[in-house]
Coordinates of C-alpha atoms in Angstrom, one line a residue:
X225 CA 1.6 -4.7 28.7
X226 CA 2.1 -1.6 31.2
X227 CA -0.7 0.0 32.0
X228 CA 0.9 3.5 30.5
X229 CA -1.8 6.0 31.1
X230 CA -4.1 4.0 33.4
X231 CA -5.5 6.6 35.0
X232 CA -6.4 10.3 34.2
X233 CA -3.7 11.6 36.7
X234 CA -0.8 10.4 34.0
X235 CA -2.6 12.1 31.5
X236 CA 0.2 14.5 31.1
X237 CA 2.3 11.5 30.5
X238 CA 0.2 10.3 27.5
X239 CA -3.1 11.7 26.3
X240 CA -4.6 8.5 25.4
X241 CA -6.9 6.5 27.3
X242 CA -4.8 2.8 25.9
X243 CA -7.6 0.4 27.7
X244 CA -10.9 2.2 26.4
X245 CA -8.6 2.1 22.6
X246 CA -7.7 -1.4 23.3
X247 CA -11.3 -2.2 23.7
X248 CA -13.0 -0.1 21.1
X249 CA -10.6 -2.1 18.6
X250 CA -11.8 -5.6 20.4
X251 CA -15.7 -4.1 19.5
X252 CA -15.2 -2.8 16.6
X253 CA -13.6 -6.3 15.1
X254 CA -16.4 -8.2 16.1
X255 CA -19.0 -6.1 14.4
X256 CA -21.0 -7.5 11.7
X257 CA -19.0 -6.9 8.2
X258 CA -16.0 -5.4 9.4
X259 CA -14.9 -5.2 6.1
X260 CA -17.1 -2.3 4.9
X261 CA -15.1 -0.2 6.4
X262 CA -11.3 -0.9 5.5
X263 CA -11.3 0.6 2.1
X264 CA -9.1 3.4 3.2
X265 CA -7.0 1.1 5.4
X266 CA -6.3 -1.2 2.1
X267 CA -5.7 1.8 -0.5
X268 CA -3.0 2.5 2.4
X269 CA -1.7 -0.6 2.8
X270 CA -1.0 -1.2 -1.1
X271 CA 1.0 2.0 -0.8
X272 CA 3.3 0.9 1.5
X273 CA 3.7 -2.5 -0.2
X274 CA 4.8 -0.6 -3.1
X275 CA 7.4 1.1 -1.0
X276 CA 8.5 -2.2 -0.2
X277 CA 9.0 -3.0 -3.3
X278 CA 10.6 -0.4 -4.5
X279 CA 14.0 -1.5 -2.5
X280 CA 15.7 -4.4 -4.0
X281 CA 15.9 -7.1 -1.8
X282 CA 14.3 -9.6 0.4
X283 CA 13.5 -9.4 3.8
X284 CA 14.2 -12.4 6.0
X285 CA 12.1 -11.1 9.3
X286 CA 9.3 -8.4 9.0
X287 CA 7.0 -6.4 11.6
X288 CA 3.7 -5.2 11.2
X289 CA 2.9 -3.0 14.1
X290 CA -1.0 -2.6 14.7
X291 CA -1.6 -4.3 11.8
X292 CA -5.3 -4.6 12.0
X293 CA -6.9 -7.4 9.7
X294 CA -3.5 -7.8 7.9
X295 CA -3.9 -4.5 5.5
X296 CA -0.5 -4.6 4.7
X297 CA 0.3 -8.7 4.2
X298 CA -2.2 -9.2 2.2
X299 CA -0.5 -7.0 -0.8
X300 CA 3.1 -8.2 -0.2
X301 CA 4.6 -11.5 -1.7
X302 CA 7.0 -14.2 0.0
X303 CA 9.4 -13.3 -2.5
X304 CA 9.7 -10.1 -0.5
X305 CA 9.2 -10.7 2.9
X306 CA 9.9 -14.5 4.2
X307 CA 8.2 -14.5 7.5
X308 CA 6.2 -11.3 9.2
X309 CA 5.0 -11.2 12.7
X310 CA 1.9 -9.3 13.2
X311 CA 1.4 -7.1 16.5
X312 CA -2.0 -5.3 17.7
X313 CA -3.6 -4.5 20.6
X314 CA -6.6 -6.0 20.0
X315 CA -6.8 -9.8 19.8
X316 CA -10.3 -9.5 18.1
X317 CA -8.6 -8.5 15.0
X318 CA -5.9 -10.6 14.6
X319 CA -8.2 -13.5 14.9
X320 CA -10.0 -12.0 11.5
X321 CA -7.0 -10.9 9.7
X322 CA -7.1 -12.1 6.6
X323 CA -5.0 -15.0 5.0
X324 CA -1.4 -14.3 3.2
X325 CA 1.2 -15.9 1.7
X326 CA 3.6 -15.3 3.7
X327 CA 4.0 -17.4 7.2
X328 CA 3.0 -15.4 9.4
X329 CA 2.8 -15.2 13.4
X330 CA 0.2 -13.1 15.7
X331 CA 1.3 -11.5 18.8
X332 CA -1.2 -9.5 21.1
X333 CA 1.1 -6.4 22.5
X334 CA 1.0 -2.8 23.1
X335 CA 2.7 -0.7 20.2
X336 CA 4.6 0.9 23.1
X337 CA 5.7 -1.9 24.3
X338 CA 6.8 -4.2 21.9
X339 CA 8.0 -7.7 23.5
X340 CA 10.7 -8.2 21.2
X341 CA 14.5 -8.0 21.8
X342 CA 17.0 -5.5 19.9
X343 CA 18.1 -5.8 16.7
X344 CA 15.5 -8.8 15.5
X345 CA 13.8 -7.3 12.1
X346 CA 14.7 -6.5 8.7
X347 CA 11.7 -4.3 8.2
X348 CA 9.0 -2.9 10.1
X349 CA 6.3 -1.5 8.0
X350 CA 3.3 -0.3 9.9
X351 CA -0.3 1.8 8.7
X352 CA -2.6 4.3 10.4
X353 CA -1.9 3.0 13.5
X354 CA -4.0 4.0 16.6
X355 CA -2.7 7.8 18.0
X356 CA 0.2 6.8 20.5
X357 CA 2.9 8.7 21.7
X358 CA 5.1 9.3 18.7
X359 CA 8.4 9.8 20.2
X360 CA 7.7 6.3 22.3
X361 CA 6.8 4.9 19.2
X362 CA 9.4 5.6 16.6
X363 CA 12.2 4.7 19.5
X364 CA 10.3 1.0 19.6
X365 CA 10.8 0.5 16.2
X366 CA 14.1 1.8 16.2
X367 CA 15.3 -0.5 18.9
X368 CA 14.0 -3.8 17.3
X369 CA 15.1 -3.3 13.8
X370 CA 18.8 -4.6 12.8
X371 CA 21.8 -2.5 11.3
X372 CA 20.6 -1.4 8.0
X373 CA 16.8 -2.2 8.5
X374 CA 14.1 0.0 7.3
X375 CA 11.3 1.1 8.7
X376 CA 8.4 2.0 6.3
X377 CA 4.8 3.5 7.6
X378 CA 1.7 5.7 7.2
X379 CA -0.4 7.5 9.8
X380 CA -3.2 9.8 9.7
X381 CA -2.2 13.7 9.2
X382 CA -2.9 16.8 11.4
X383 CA -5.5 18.2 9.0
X384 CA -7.4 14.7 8.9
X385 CA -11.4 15.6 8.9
X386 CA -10.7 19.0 9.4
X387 CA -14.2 19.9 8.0
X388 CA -15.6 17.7 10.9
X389 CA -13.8 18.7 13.4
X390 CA -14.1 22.8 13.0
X391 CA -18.3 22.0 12.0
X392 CA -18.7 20.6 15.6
X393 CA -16.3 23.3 17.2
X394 CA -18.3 25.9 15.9
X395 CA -21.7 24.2 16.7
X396 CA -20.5 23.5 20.2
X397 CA -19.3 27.3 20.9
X398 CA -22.7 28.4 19.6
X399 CA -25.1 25.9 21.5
X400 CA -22.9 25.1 24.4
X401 CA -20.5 27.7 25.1
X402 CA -17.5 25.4 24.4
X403 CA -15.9 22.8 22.7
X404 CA -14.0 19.6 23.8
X405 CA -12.2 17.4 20.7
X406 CA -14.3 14.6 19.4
X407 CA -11.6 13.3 17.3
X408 CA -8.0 11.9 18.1
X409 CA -5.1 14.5 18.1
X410 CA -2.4 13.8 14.7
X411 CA 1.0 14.7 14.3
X412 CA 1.7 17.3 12.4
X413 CA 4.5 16.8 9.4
X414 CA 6.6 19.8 10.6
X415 CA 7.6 17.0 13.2
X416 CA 7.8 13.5 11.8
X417 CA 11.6 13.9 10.6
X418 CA 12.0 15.8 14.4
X419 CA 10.7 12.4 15.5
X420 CA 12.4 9.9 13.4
X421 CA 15.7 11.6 13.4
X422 CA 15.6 12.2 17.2
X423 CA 15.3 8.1 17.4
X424 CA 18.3 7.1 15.4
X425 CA 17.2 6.8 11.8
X426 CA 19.2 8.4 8.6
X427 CA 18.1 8.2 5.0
X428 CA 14.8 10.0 5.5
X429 CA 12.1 10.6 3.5
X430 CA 8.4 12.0 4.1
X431 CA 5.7 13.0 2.2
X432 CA 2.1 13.5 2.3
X433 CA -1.3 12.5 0.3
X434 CA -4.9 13.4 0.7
X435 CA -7.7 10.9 0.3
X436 CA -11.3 12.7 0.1
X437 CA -14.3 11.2 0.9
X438 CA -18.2 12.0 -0.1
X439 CA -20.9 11.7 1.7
X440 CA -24.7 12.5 1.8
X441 CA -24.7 14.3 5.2
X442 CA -22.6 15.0 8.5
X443 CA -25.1 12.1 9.9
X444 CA -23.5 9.6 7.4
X445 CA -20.0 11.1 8.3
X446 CA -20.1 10.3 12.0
X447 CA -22.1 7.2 11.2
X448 CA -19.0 6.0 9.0
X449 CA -16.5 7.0 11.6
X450 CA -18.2 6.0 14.9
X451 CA -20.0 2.8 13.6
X452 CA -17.6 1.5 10.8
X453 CA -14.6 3.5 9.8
X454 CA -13.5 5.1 12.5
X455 CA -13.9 2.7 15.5
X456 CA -12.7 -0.8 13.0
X457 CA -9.4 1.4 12.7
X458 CA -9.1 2.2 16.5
X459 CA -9.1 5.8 15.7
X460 CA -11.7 7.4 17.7
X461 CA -11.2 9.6 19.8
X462 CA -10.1 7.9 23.1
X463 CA -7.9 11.4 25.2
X464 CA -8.5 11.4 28.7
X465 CA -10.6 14.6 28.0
X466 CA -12.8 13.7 25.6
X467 CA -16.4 14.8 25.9
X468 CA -19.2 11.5 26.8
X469 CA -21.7 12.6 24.3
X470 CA -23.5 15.7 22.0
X471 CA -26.5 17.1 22.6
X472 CA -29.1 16.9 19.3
X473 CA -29.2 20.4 18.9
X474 CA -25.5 20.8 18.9
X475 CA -25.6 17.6 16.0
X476 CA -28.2 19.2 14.2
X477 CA -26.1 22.6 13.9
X478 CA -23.3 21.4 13.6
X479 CA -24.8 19.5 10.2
X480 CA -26.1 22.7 8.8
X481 CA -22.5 24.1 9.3
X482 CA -20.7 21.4 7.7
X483 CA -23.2 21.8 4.4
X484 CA -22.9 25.5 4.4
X485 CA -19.0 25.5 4.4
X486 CA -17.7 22.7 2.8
X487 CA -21.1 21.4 1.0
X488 CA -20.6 20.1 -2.3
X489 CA -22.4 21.3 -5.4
X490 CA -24.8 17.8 -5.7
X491 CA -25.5 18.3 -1.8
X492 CA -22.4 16.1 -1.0
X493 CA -19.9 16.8 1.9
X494 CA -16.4 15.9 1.8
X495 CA -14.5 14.5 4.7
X496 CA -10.9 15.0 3.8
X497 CA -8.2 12.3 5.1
X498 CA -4.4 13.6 5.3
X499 CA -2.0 10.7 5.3
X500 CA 2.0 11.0 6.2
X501 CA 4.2 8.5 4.5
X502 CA 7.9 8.1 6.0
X503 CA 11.1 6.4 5.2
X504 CA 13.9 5.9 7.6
X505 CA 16.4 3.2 8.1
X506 CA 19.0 2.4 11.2
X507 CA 22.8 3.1 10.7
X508 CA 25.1 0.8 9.3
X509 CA 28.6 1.8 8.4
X510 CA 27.8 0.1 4.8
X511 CA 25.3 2.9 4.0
X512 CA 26.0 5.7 2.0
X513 CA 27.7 9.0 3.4
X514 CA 27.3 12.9 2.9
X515 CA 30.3 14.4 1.1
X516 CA 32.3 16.5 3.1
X517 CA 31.3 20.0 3.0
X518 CA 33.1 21.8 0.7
X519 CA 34.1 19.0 -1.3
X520 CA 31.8 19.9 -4.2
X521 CA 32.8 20.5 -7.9
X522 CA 30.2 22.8 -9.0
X523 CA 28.2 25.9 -7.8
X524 CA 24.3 26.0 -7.5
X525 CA 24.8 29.0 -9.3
X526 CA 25.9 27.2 -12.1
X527 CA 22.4 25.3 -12.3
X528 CA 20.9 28.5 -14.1
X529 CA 23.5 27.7 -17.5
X530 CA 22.7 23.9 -18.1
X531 CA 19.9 24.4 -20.2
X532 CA 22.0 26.5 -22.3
X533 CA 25.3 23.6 -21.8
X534 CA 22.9 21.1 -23.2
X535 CA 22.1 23.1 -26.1
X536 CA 24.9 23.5 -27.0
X537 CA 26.8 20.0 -26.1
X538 CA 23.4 18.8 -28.5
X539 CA 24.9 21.1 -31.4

């Protein structure tokens, strides 16, 4: 694909450094047991099978953008979907996604730059992605989904590790006398409709869930998300202004921090994961329309009396 962003001189452009994420996906894959740590990517994944689900019909054509290992596929039927093409930027994980009903076909490609041509898919489902320009993003999707297609999908939310990130700001002001981000930027949910309405889609719907995680330690945190976690979902932090490295003593405060302010009674810490769900579908004249305004029958104001209507249509 386009180098978008192959340089730090377009960083204004987009913030992410797309050939250090394409490889950090390619190491991550290959590591030993990738497995380990894809237990929040497959809670995810079952959820927006479910949202699949819950709209009656099949699906001739699907999409899968960054799918990973196949976190999605492996909860949906062939009754469902009929045939799914999978697309991620890293070839390493396709080659270990795992097996699924459904016939499937692998592309390697850029989320950004999808090689397919307009109006090709029924659905386009896609979960915690790796951070991307959103606006770039939701137009892809728009563009290769069909008249009345749907696109369902999950990403990480703007308060995701929160208790990491502000332990190693503070630890970084006090021992270094600044701070750079260690962890990817996330939309916040203030702007996914913006987004998804701005591209073309109707029907929407968005909402929000928080998965929380214990560990023993900020050492086991970063551990998790660096080694496992983190890195086999693409999601560390690869902006053009990240910092190399942390210094031991900045580590070292920046654990006592994370104990002291969010520190669990049994000596725990939580690490807190904020997920955005979201709904839209591409216009077809068949789709349902908003009444006219001022074509309602009864006030809002009336809402207040139907307790007392049912009462007494009950007597």
């Amino acid at each position: 694909p386009p180098a978008a962003g192959a340089s730090p001189g377009s960083g204004a452009l987009n913030p992410f450094d797309r050939r250090l994420k394409r490889k950090q996906k390619n190491w991550a894959a290959l590591q030993a047991e990738p497995a380990k740590c894809d237990y929040l990517r497959e809670e995810v994944g079952g959820r927006i099978a479910d949202r699949v689900f819950d709209i009656p019909r099949t699906f001739p054509l699907a999409l899968d953008v960054g799918s990973g290992r196949g976190y999605i596929a492996q909860h949906l039927t062939k009754e469902t979907v009929e045939k799914l093409v999978q697309v991620d930027i890293a070839e390493n994980a396709l080659k270990n996604a795992a097996e699924s009903e459904i016939p499937t076909v692998r592309v390697v490609a850029d989320e950004e730059f999808l090689p397919f041509k307009e109006n090709t898919f029924d659905l386009v489902v896609s979960s915690l992605r790796y951070p991307s320009r959103d606006c770039v993003f939701v137009w892809q999707i728009h563009q290769v989904l069909k008249a009345d297609g749907v696109f369902i999908g999950a990403m990480l939310g703007g308060d995701t590790l929160y208790e990491l990130r502000c332990s190693l700001q503070l630890a970084e002001l006090e021992r270094e006398g600044g701070f750079s981000p260690h962890v990817s930027p996330f939309t916040a949910v203030a702007d996914l409709g913006h987004l998804l309405a701005r591209a073309g889609f109707n029907t929407l719907t968005v909402d929000t869930d928080e998965i929380q995680v214990n560990y023993p330690g900020l050492f086991e945190v970063m551990e998790d998300l660096q080694g496992k976690y983190i890195l086999c979902m693409g999601e560390s932090n690869c902006s053009w202004n990240r910092k190399p490295l942390l210094h031991r003593e900045t580590m070292l405060a920046a654990a006592a921090i994370y104990q002291e302010m969010y520190g669990n009674s049994d000596g725990s810490v939580p690490a807190t994961f904020e997920i955005y769900y979201m709904i839209g579908w591409k216009y077809h004249e068949s789709q349902a329309k908003p009444a006219q305004r001022g074509s309602g029958t009864v006030s809002f104001g009336d809402l207040a009396k139907i307790e007392g209507l049912l009462k007494r249509g009950e007597k």
